[in-house]
Short mmCIF file of C-alpha atoms in Angstrom, two decimals:
data_model
loop_
_atom_site.label_atom_id
_atom_site.label_comp_id
_atom_site.label_asym_id
_atom_site.label_seq_id
_atom_site.Cartn_x
_atom_site.Cartn_y
_atom_site.Cartn_z
CA MET A 1 6.93 12.96 -38.74
CA LYS A 2 10.55 14.02 -38.68
CA ASP A 3 13.27 11.75 -39.96
CA ARG A 4 14.63 9.30 -37.39
CA ASN A 5 18.01 11.10 -37.51
CA ASP A 6 16.39 14.29 -36.19
CA ARG A 7 14.76 12.65 -33.17
CA PHE A 8 16.06 11.36 -29.87
CA ARG A 9 13.63 8.60 -28.93
CA VAL A 10 13.26 7.39 -25.35
CA ALA A 11 11.03 4.51 -24.24
CA VAL A 12 9.68 4.88 -20.69
CA ARG A 13 7.27 3.19 -18.30
CA ARG A 14 3.87 4.89 -18.44
CA PHE A 15 4.06 7.08 -15.33
CA ALA A 16 3.53 10.84 -15.48
CA PRO A 17 6.57 11.77 -13.33
CA PHE A 18 8.85 9.91 -15.75
CA GLU A 19 7.45 11.75 -18.75
CA VAL A 20 7.54 15.19 -17.13
CA ALA A 21 11.00 14.75 -15.60
CA MET A 22 12.49 13.35 -18.80
CA ALA A 23 11.27 16.38 -20.76
CA LYS A 24 12.78 18.76 -18.20
CA GLN A 25 16.04 16.82 -18.06
CA TRP A 26 16.31 16.97 -21.83
CA ALA A 27 15.59 20.72 -21.85
CA ALA A 28 18.41 21.26 -19.33
CA PHE A 29 20.69 19.00 -21.39
CA GLU A 30 20.00 21.00 -24.56
CA LEU A 31 20.86 24.25 -22.77
CA GLU A 32 24.26 22.86 -21.75
CA ALA A 33 25.21 21.20 -25.05
CA PRO A 34 22.66 21.77 -27.86
CA THR A 35 22.19 18.77 -30.12
CA GLY A 36 19.40 20.09 -32.32
CA LEU A 37 17.55 16.82 -31.82
CA GLN A 38 13.87 16.67 -30.93
CA LEU A 39 13.07 14.59 -27.87
CA GLU A 40 10.34 11.98 -28.32
CA VAL A 41 9.31 10.24 -25.10
CA VAL A 42 7.13 7.17 -25.70
CA PRO A 43 5.31 5.91 -22.58
CA MET A 44 4.29 2.23 -22.42
CA ASP A 45 2.91 -0.28 -19.96
CA MET A 46 5.37 -2.70 -18.36
CA GLN A 47 5.10 -5.67 -20.70
CA GLN A 48 4.81 -3.52 -23.81
CA LEU A 49 7.96 -1.65 -22.79
CA SER A 50 10.03 -4.79 -22.31
CA GLU A 51 8.90 -6.22 -25.65
CA ALA A 52 9.53 -2.94 -27.49
CA THR A 53 13.04 -2.45 -26.12
CA LEU A 54 14.35 -6.00 -25.70
CA GLY A 55 12.41 -7.91 -28.34
CA PRO A 56 13.48 -8.76 -31.90
CA GLU A 57 11.71 -5.71 -33.31
CA ALA A 58 13.63 -3.21 -31.17
CA GLY A 59 16.14 -2.47 -33.94
CA ASN A 60 17.16 1.17 -34.00
CA ASN A 61 13.84 2.45 -32.65
CA TRP A 62 15.29 3.83 -29.41
CA ASP A 63 18.23 5.97 -28.34
CA ALA A 64 17.59 5.40 -24.64
CA ALA A 65 15.15 3.31 -22.65
CA LEU A 66 14.06 2.68 -19.08
CA VAL A 67 14.80 -0.96 -18.29
CA ASN A 68 13.57 -2.77 -15.20
CA THR A 69 16.34 -4.69 -13.45
CA ASP A 70 14.22 -7.86 -13.73
CA PHE A 71 15.13 -7.92 -17.42
CA VAL A 72 18.87 -7.20 -17.25
CA ALA A 73 19.98 -10.85 -17.53
CA THR A 74 17.66 -11.38 -20.49
CA ALA A 75 18.93 -8.19 -22.14
CA HIS A 76 22.51 -9.33 -21.62
CA GLN A 77 21.83 -12.74 -23.14
CA CYS A 78 20.27 -11.30 -26.30
CA GLY A 79 22.71 -8.38 -26.62
CA ALA A 80 19.92 -5.81 -26.51
CA LEU A 81 21.75 -3.13 -24.50
CA LEU A 82 25.05 -1.33 -24.93
CA ASP A 83 27.79 -2.20 -22.43
CA LEU A 84 28.69 1.07 -20.70
CA SER A 85 31.73 -0.16 -18.78
CA ASP A 86 34.37 1.44 -21.05
CA LEU A 87 32.41 4.69 -21.22
CA ILE A 88 32.14 4.80 -17.43
CA ARG A 89 35.88 4.27 -17.05
CA SER A 90 36.74 7.05 -19.53
CA GLU A 91 33.96 9.49 -18.53
CA PRO A 92 32.46 8.48 -15.19
CA PRO A 93 29.16 10.03 -14.14
CA GLU A 94 29.36 12.65 -11.38
CA GLY A 95 30.50 10.99 -8.14
CA TYR A 96 30.55 7.47 -9.60
CA PRO A 97 30.46 5.00 -7.87
CA ASP A 98 30.39 6.35 -4.29
CA ALA A 99 27.37 8.62 -4.86
CA TRP A 100 25.18 5.49 -4.91
CA THR A 101 24.79 2.66 -2.42
CA PRO A 102 26.22 -0.67 -3.63
CA SER A 103 22.64 -1.98 -3.87
CA MET A 104 21.98 0.56 -6.65
CA LEU A 105 24.93 -0.51 -8.80
CA ARG A 106 24.85 -4.29 -8.51
CA LEU A 107 21.92 -5.46 -10.64
CA GLN A 108 23.03 -3.83 -13.90
CA MET A 109 26.46 -5.52 -13.78
CA ILE A 110 26.75 -8.91 -15.49
CA ASP A 111 30.00 -10.61 -16.48
CA GLY A 112 31.86 -7.29 -16.34
CA ALA A 113 29.31 -5.46 -18.47
CA VAL A 114 27.35 -2.47 -17.14
CA LEU A 115 23.98 -2.24 -18.88
CA GLY A 116 22.62 1.04 -17.57
CA LEU A 117 22.76 3.77 -14.94
CA PRO A 118 20.30 3.96 -12.02
CA TYR A 119 17.37 6.25 -12.84
CA HIS A 120 14.38 5.52 -10.57
CA ASP A 121 14.42 3.64 -7.28
CA GLY A 122 12.23 2.89 -4.32
CA PRO A 123 12.14 -0.41 -2.42
CA GLU A 124 8.82 -1.88 -1.35
CA CYS A 125 7.59 -0.79 2.06
CA LEU A 126 4.44 -0.40 4.11
CA ILE A 127 2.67 2.80 3.04
CA TYR A 128 -0.07 4.03 5.32
CA ARG A 129 -2.36 6.94 6.20
CA ARG A 130 -0.89 8.58 9.30
CA ASP A 131 -4.09 10.50 9.95
CA LEU A 132 -6.17 7.31 10.15
CA PHE A 133 -3.76 5.48 12.43
CA GLU A 134 -3.37 8.50 14.71
CA ALA A 135 -7.12 9.10 14.95
CA ALA A 136 -7.75 5.43 15.83
CA ARG A 137 -4.68 5.29 18.11
CA GLU A 138 -3.59 2.13 16.34
CA LEU A 139 -0.03 0.82 16.17
CA LEU A 140 1.47 -0.10 12.83
CA PRO A 141 1.13 -3.77 11.86
CA ASP A 142 4.08 -5.90 12.86
CA THR A 143 2.74 -9.22 11.57
CA TRP A 144 0.58 -10.19 8.58
CA GLU A 145 -2.30 -11.03 10.89
CA ASP A 146 -2.03 -7.53 12.34
CA PHE A 147 -2.07 -6.21 8.77
CA ARG A 148 -5.26 -8.06 7.86
CA ARG A 149 -6.97 -7.09 11.13
CA LEU A 150 -6.16 -3.41 10.59
CA ALA A 151 -7.26 -3.57 6.96
CA ARG A 152 -10.65 -4.71 8.20
CA THR A 153 -10.64 -2.02 10.90
CA PHE A 154 -10.13 0.81 8.40
CA HIS A 155 -12.36 -0.63 5.66
CA ARG A 156 -15.20 1.87 5.11
CA PRO A 157 -16.54 1.32 1.58
CA GLU A 158 -19.54 3.54 2.23
CA LYS A 159 -17.04 6.41 2.49
CA GLY A 160 -14.96 5.24 -0.49
CA LEU A 161 -12.18 3.97 1.79
CA TYR A 162 -10.77 0.43 1.61
CA GLY A 163 -8.51 -1.23 4.15
CA THR A 164 -5.82 -2.26 1.70
CA VAL A 165 -5.08 -2.84 -1.97
CA PHE A 166 -3.00 -5.36 -3.92
CA ALA A 167 -1.81 -4.84 -7.48
CA ALA A 168 -3.26 -8.09 -8.84
CA TYR A 169 -3.38 -7.12 -12.51
CA PRO A 170 -1.91 -10.02 -14.53
CA ASP A 171 1.25 -8.48 -15.97
CA GLY A 172 3.86 -10.95 -14.74
CA HIS A 173 5.26 -8.55 -12.14
CA ASN A 174 3.11 -7.22 -9.31
CA SER A 175 1.71 -10.55 -8.12
CA VAL A 176 5.20 -12.03 -8.43
CA TYR A 177 6.58 -9.37 -6.11
CA ASP A 178 3.76 -9.84 -3.61
CA PHE A 179 4.34 -13.59 -3.57
CA CYS A 180 8.09 -13.21 -3.00
CA ILE A 181 7.58 -10.75 -0.16
CA GLN A 182 5.03 -13.05 1.47
CA LEU A 183 7.39 -16.00 1.03
CA TRP A 184 10.52 -14.30 2.38
CA THR A 185 8.75 -12.73 5.35
CA ARG A 186 7.57 -16.21 6.33
CA GLY A 187 11.11 -17.59 6.31
CA GLY A 188 10.78 -19.26 2.89
CA GLU A 189 13.01 -19.17 -0.17
CA LEU A 190 12.40 -19.27 -3.91
CA THR A 191 14.95 -22.03 -4.33
CA ARG A 192 16.15 -25.08 -2.42
CA ALA A 193 19.75 -25.63 -1.34
CA ASN A 194 20.44 -27.26 -4.73
CA GLY A 195 19.39 -24.05 -6.54
CA LYS A 196 16.15 -25.46 -7.96
CA PHE A 197 12.99 -23.41 -7.66
CA CYS A 198 10.53 -24.50 -5.00
CA PHE A 199 6.92 -23.30 -5.11
CA ASP A 200 5.33 -26.03 -2.97
CA SER A 201 7.10 -25.46 0.35
CA PRO A 202 4.96 -24.86 3.46
CA GLN A 203 5.93 -21.17 3.44
CA ALA A 204 5.00 -20.81 -0.24
CA MET A 205 1.60 -22.34 0.38
CA GLU A 206 1.09 -20.06 3.39
CA ALA A 207 1.94 -17.09 1.15
CA LEU A 208 -0.61 -18.13 -1.48
CA ALA A 209 -3.26 -18.79 1.16
CA PHE A 210 -2.75 -15.33 2.67
CA LEU A 211 -3.03 -13.61 -0.73
CA ARG A 212 -6.17 -15.61 -1.57
CA LYS A 213 -7.78 -14.85 1.78
CA THR A 214 -6.92 -11.15 1.87
CA ILE A 215 -7.52 -10.12 -1.74
CA ASN A 216 -10.91 -11.88 -1.66
CA ASP A 217 -11.87 -10.36 1.67
CA GLY A 218 -14.68 -7.94 0.88
CA SER A 219 -14.28 -6.47 4.36
CA ALA A 220 -10.61 -5.57 3.88
CA ALA A 221 -9.49 -5.16 0.26
CA HIS A 222 -10.19 -2.73 -2.57
CA PRO A 223 -12.75 -4.36 -4.92
CA ALA A 224 -10.73 -3.46 -8.05
CA CYS A 225 -7.47 -5.24 -7.08
CA ARG A 226 -7.57 -7.44 -10.19
CA GLU A 227 -7.71 -4.38 -12.45
CA LEU A 228 -4.87 -2.48 -10.76
CA ASP A 229 -1.15 -2.65 -11.44
CA SER A 230 1.35 -1.03 -9.09
CA VAL A 231 0.91 2.42 -10.66
CA LYS A 232 -2.89 2.34 -10.52
CA SER A 233 -2.90 1.01 -6.96
CA GLY A 234 -0.53 3.83 -6.02
CA LEU A 235 -2.92 6.31 -7.63
CA ALA A 236 -5.82 4.76 -5.67
CA PHE A 237 -3.88 5.42 -2.46
CA ALA A 238 -3.19 9.02 -3.53
CA ALA A 239 -6.90 9.42 -4.28
CA GLY A 240 -7.68 8.63 -0.64
CA GLU A 241 -9.20 5.23 -1.37
CA VAL A 242 -6.75 3.08 0.64
CA ALA A 243 -5.74 3.05 4.31
CA MET A 244 -2.49 1.10 3.86
CA MET A 245 -0.68 -1.05 1.32
CA VAL A 246 2.63 -2.72 0.60
CA ASN A 247 3.95 -1.01 -2.51
CA TRP A 248 6.94 0.87 -3.89
CA PHE A 249 8.36 3.80 -1.92
CA GLY A 250 7.82 6.01 -4.95
CA PHE A 251 4.07 5.90 -4.57
CA ALA A 252 4.37 7.10 -0.97
CA ALA A 253 6.51 10.00 -2.17
CA MET A 254 4.03 10.82 -4.93
CA ALA A 255 1.04 10.68 -2.56
CA GLU A 256 2.83 12.89 -0.04
CA SER A 257 3.97 15.56 -2.48
CA HIS A 258 1.82 15.69 -5.62
CA HIS A 259 -0.58 18.63 -5.77
CA ASP A 260 -3.48 16.40 -6.88
CA SER A 261 -3.05 13.93 -4.00
CA LYS A 262 -6.00 13.74 -1.61
CA VAL A 263 -3.70 12.47 1.18
CA ARG A 264 -0.93 15.01 0.82
CA GLY A 265 0.78 15.56 4.17
CA LYS A 266 -0.82 12.44 5.68
CA VAL A 267 1.47 9.68 4.40
CA GLY A 268 3.82 7.48 6.40
CA VAL A 269 6.18 4.63 5.49
CA ALA A 270 7.38 1.71 7.61
CA SER A 271 8.91 -1.72 7.35
CA ILE A 272 6.86 -4.50 5.76
CA PRO A 273 5.05 -6.86 8.17
CA HIS A 274 6.26 -10.43 8.61
CA ALA A 275 5.21 -13.72 10.14
CA PRO A 276 5.95 -14.20 13.86
CA GLY A 277 9.55 -15.26 14.34
CA SER A 278 10.49 -14.59 10.70
CA PRO A 279 12.78 -11.82 9.45
CA GLY A 280 11.50 -8.60 7.97
CA THR A 281 12.64 -7.80 4.45
CA SER A 282 11.90 -5.72 1.39
CA LEU A 283 12.41 -6.00 -2.36
CA ASN A 284 15.02 -4.10 -4.35
CA ILE A 285 14.09 -3.59 -8.00
CA TYR A 286 14.89 -0.39 -9.81
CA TRP A 287 14.79 1.24 -13.23
CA LEU A 288 17.89 1.83 -15.32
CA LEU A 289 18.35 4.36 -18.07
CA SER A 290 20.05 2.29 -20.75
CA ILE A 291 21.20 2.60 -24.34
CA PRO A 292 19.74 0.02 -26.74
CA PHE A 293 22.42 -1.60 -28.88
CA GLY A 294 20.85 -0.25 -32.09
CA ALA A 295 20.62 3.38 -30.93
CA VAL A 296 21.14 5.92 -33.73
CA HIS A 297 22.55 8.62 -31.44
CA LYS A 298 24.82 6.60 -29.15
CA GLU A 299 27.22 9.38 -28.13
CA THR A 300 24.36 11.78 -27.39
CA ALA A 301 22.64 8.99 -25.45
CA TRP A 302 25.69 8.42 -23.27
CA GLN A 303 26.03 12.12 -22.49
CA PHE A 304 22.30 12.27 -21.68
CA LEU A 305 22.63 9.29 -19.33
CA ARG A 306 25.51 11.01 -17.52
CA HIS A 307 23.44 14.19 -17.34
CA CYS A 308 20.41 12.41 -15.85
CA ALA A 309 22.63 10.67 -13.30
CA SER A 310 23.98 13.98 -11.96
CA ALA A 311 22.98 15.20 -8.51
CA LYS A 312 20.93 18.07 -9.94
CA MET A 313 18.94 15.93 -12.36
CA ASP A 314 18.44 13.12 -9.83
CA LYS A 315 16.90 15.67 -7.49
CA LEU A 316 14.77 17.10 -10.31
CA LEU A 317 13.30 13.66 -10.99
CA THR A 318 12.51 13.30 -7.29
CA LEU A 319 10.74 16.64 -7.00
CA GLU A 320 8.66 15.72 -10.07
CA GLY A 321 7.40 12.57 -8.34
CA GLY A 322 9.98 9.95 -9.32
CA ILE A 323 12.53 8.48 -6.91
CA GLY A 324 16.11 9.58 -7.29
CA CYS A 325 18.87 7.06 -6.75
CA ARG A 326 21.72 9.11 -5.31
CA ARG A 327 22.56 9.32 -1.64
CA SER A 328 22.66 13.11 -1.95
CA THR A 329 19.01 13.15 -3.02
CA TRP A 330 17.94 10.89 -0.16
CA ALA A 331 19.57 13.26 2.36
CA ASP A 332 18.67 16.53 0.60
CA SER A 333 17.02 19.05 2.97
CA GLU A 334 14.58 20.39 0.36
CA VAL A 335 13.51 16.90 -0.64
CA ASN A 336 13.00 15.93 3.00
CA THR A 337 10.96 19.07 3.62
CA VAL A 338 8.60 18.09 0.81
CA ILE A 339 8.69 14.37 1.69
CA PRO A 340 9.59 14.08 5.40
CA PHE A 341 10.30 10.34 5.30
CA TYR A 342 12.71 10.47 2.35
CA ASN A 343 15.78 10.07 4.50
CA ARG A 344 14.61 6.53 5.37
CA MET A 345 15.66 5.29 1.93
CA GLU A 346 19.10 4.08 2.94
CA GLN A 347 17.64 2.31 5.98
CA LEU A 348 15.05 0.54 3.81
CA HIS A 349 17.78 -0.50 1.38
CA ALA A 350 19.69 -2.17 4.19
CA GLN A 351 17.05 -4.92 4.43
CA THR A 352 16.24 -5.47 0.76
CA ARG A 353 16.47 -8.67 -1.26
CA GLU A 354 16.66 -9.11 -5.00
CA MET A 355 15.15 -11.32 -7.67
CA PRO A 356 17.33 -14.04 -9.19
CA ARG A 357 19.47 -12.76 -12.04
CA MET A 358 18.94 -15.28 -14.80
CA ALA A 359 17.96 -15.06 -18.45
CA GLU A 360 15.00 -17.41 -17.82
CA TRP A 361 13.58 -15.23 -15.05
CA PRO A 362 10.77 -13.76 -17.21
CA GLN A 363 9.50 -17.32 -17.84
CA VAL A 364 9.74 -18.18 -14.15
CA ALA A 365 7.93 -14.95 -13.25
CA GLU A 366 5.09 -15.83 -15.62
CA ILE A 367 4.67 -19.17 -13.83
CA ILE A 368 4.58 -17.45 -10.44
CA ASP A 369 2.09 -14.90 -11.78
CA ARG A 370 -0.23 -17.65 -13.03
CA MET A 371 0.13 -19.48 -9.72
CA VAL A 372 -0.91 -16.41 -7.71
CA LEU A 373 -3.78 -15.64 -10.09
CA ALA A 374 -5.02 -19.21 -9.77
CA ALA A 375 -4.89 -18.87 -5.99
CA ILE A 376 -6.96 -15.69 -5.91
CA ASN A 377 -9.31 -16.43 -8.83
CA THR A 378 -10.14 -20.15 -8.57
CA GLY A 379 -11.38 -22.58 -5.97
CA ALA A 380 -8.61 -25.11 -6.55
CA THR A 381 -6.70 -26.19 -3.47
CA ILE A 382 -3.55 -24.26 -2.67
CA LYS A 383 -1.64 -27.55 -2.61
CA SER A 384 -2.69 -28.43 -6.17
CA ILE A 385 -1.99 -24.91 -7.47
CA ALA A 386 1.49 -24.90 -5.94
CA GLY A 387 2.13 -28.44 -7.22
CA ASP A 388 1.13 -27.49 -10.77
CA ALA A 389 3.46 -24.48 -10.70
CA GLN A 390 6.27 -26.65 -9.33
CA ALA A 391 5.83 -29.15 -12.16
CA GLU A 392 5.72 -26.35 -14.73
CA VAL A 393 8.91 -24.63 -13.54
CA GLN A 394 10.76 -27.95 -13.51
CA LYS A 395 9.66 -28.55 -17.10
CA VAL A 396 10.67 -25.05 -18.26
CA LEU A 397 14.12 -25.19 -16.62
CA ARG A 398 14.85 -28.85 -17.34
#
């Protein structure tokens, strides 16, 4: 193995488009300004990535890292990431800040510090098989009851097709996102007016009951939900196993464009269903390319971040199956030829909500995750499950 000084190490979420795009972006970077460094991209699962880059053992292991915006407040509290604000002022990335929507620049800013540049985006949305809906002459689901009815309509396990899929793998993320979407689209909130978390409201219990009922419905849901995270559920959709799902926009783009996709050219996106009389909404979480505080090659890392944030490299990521973050990519004619619904990104962003930005959020998310898992995996009453989670969050944040 080469000496650490000869390598440029990047930690990424395990997702093939990230790994392929990062290698191509580095190759283009080396052509423009050769560093002589060898790129080493290390793919990891979600929890492993956060521990490796933000935990006490991070040290000088990484020169750059993909960081989920859920962890920005925690990273800021422990000083894990380099503040880029002075670098941005002296050498702003191409088109900064107007090349991005405000929703793409907000979550990485804390107390004046900027802890990364947007790398991969894609709000949650309804992703569906256009061919199935057109053949059945069905309208898209407007409400959650419509969603469940249609999932049962398209459920054909004998043909390897399931009505819907949920990413119910216990990683502290996917079930949390599903719960929040269910809660918000029923008119509920994570917190009360006094700012304290509330998991036992009527809307929260309705959300848990819906997830329990739907994920356990053998006539509607993929049987492997508990084994699938968001990436694997997205791959199941691309493999032609799922009629519709609520998931990240990026998986719709991948299924529509990747050469291995069984549903290529058959994918549609739409707004997420909601309860009658409640507002529609989506979830805005994105991936930053950041510089860990202990990076060995800090100057090279900053120049690489600027390079990846350029219009050309943002588009490259998109055509490799990731989701670029710049407005120019969303409107690009070539991108929209490959992925005809790409220009809906800005519209989807207009109705997004965000997770609370607080250092304790990972602990709160773990409580929500356990609450959802208890709802779908046990026979305990929803009221008792929600009450236990409420007591636990009050204890943690006391």
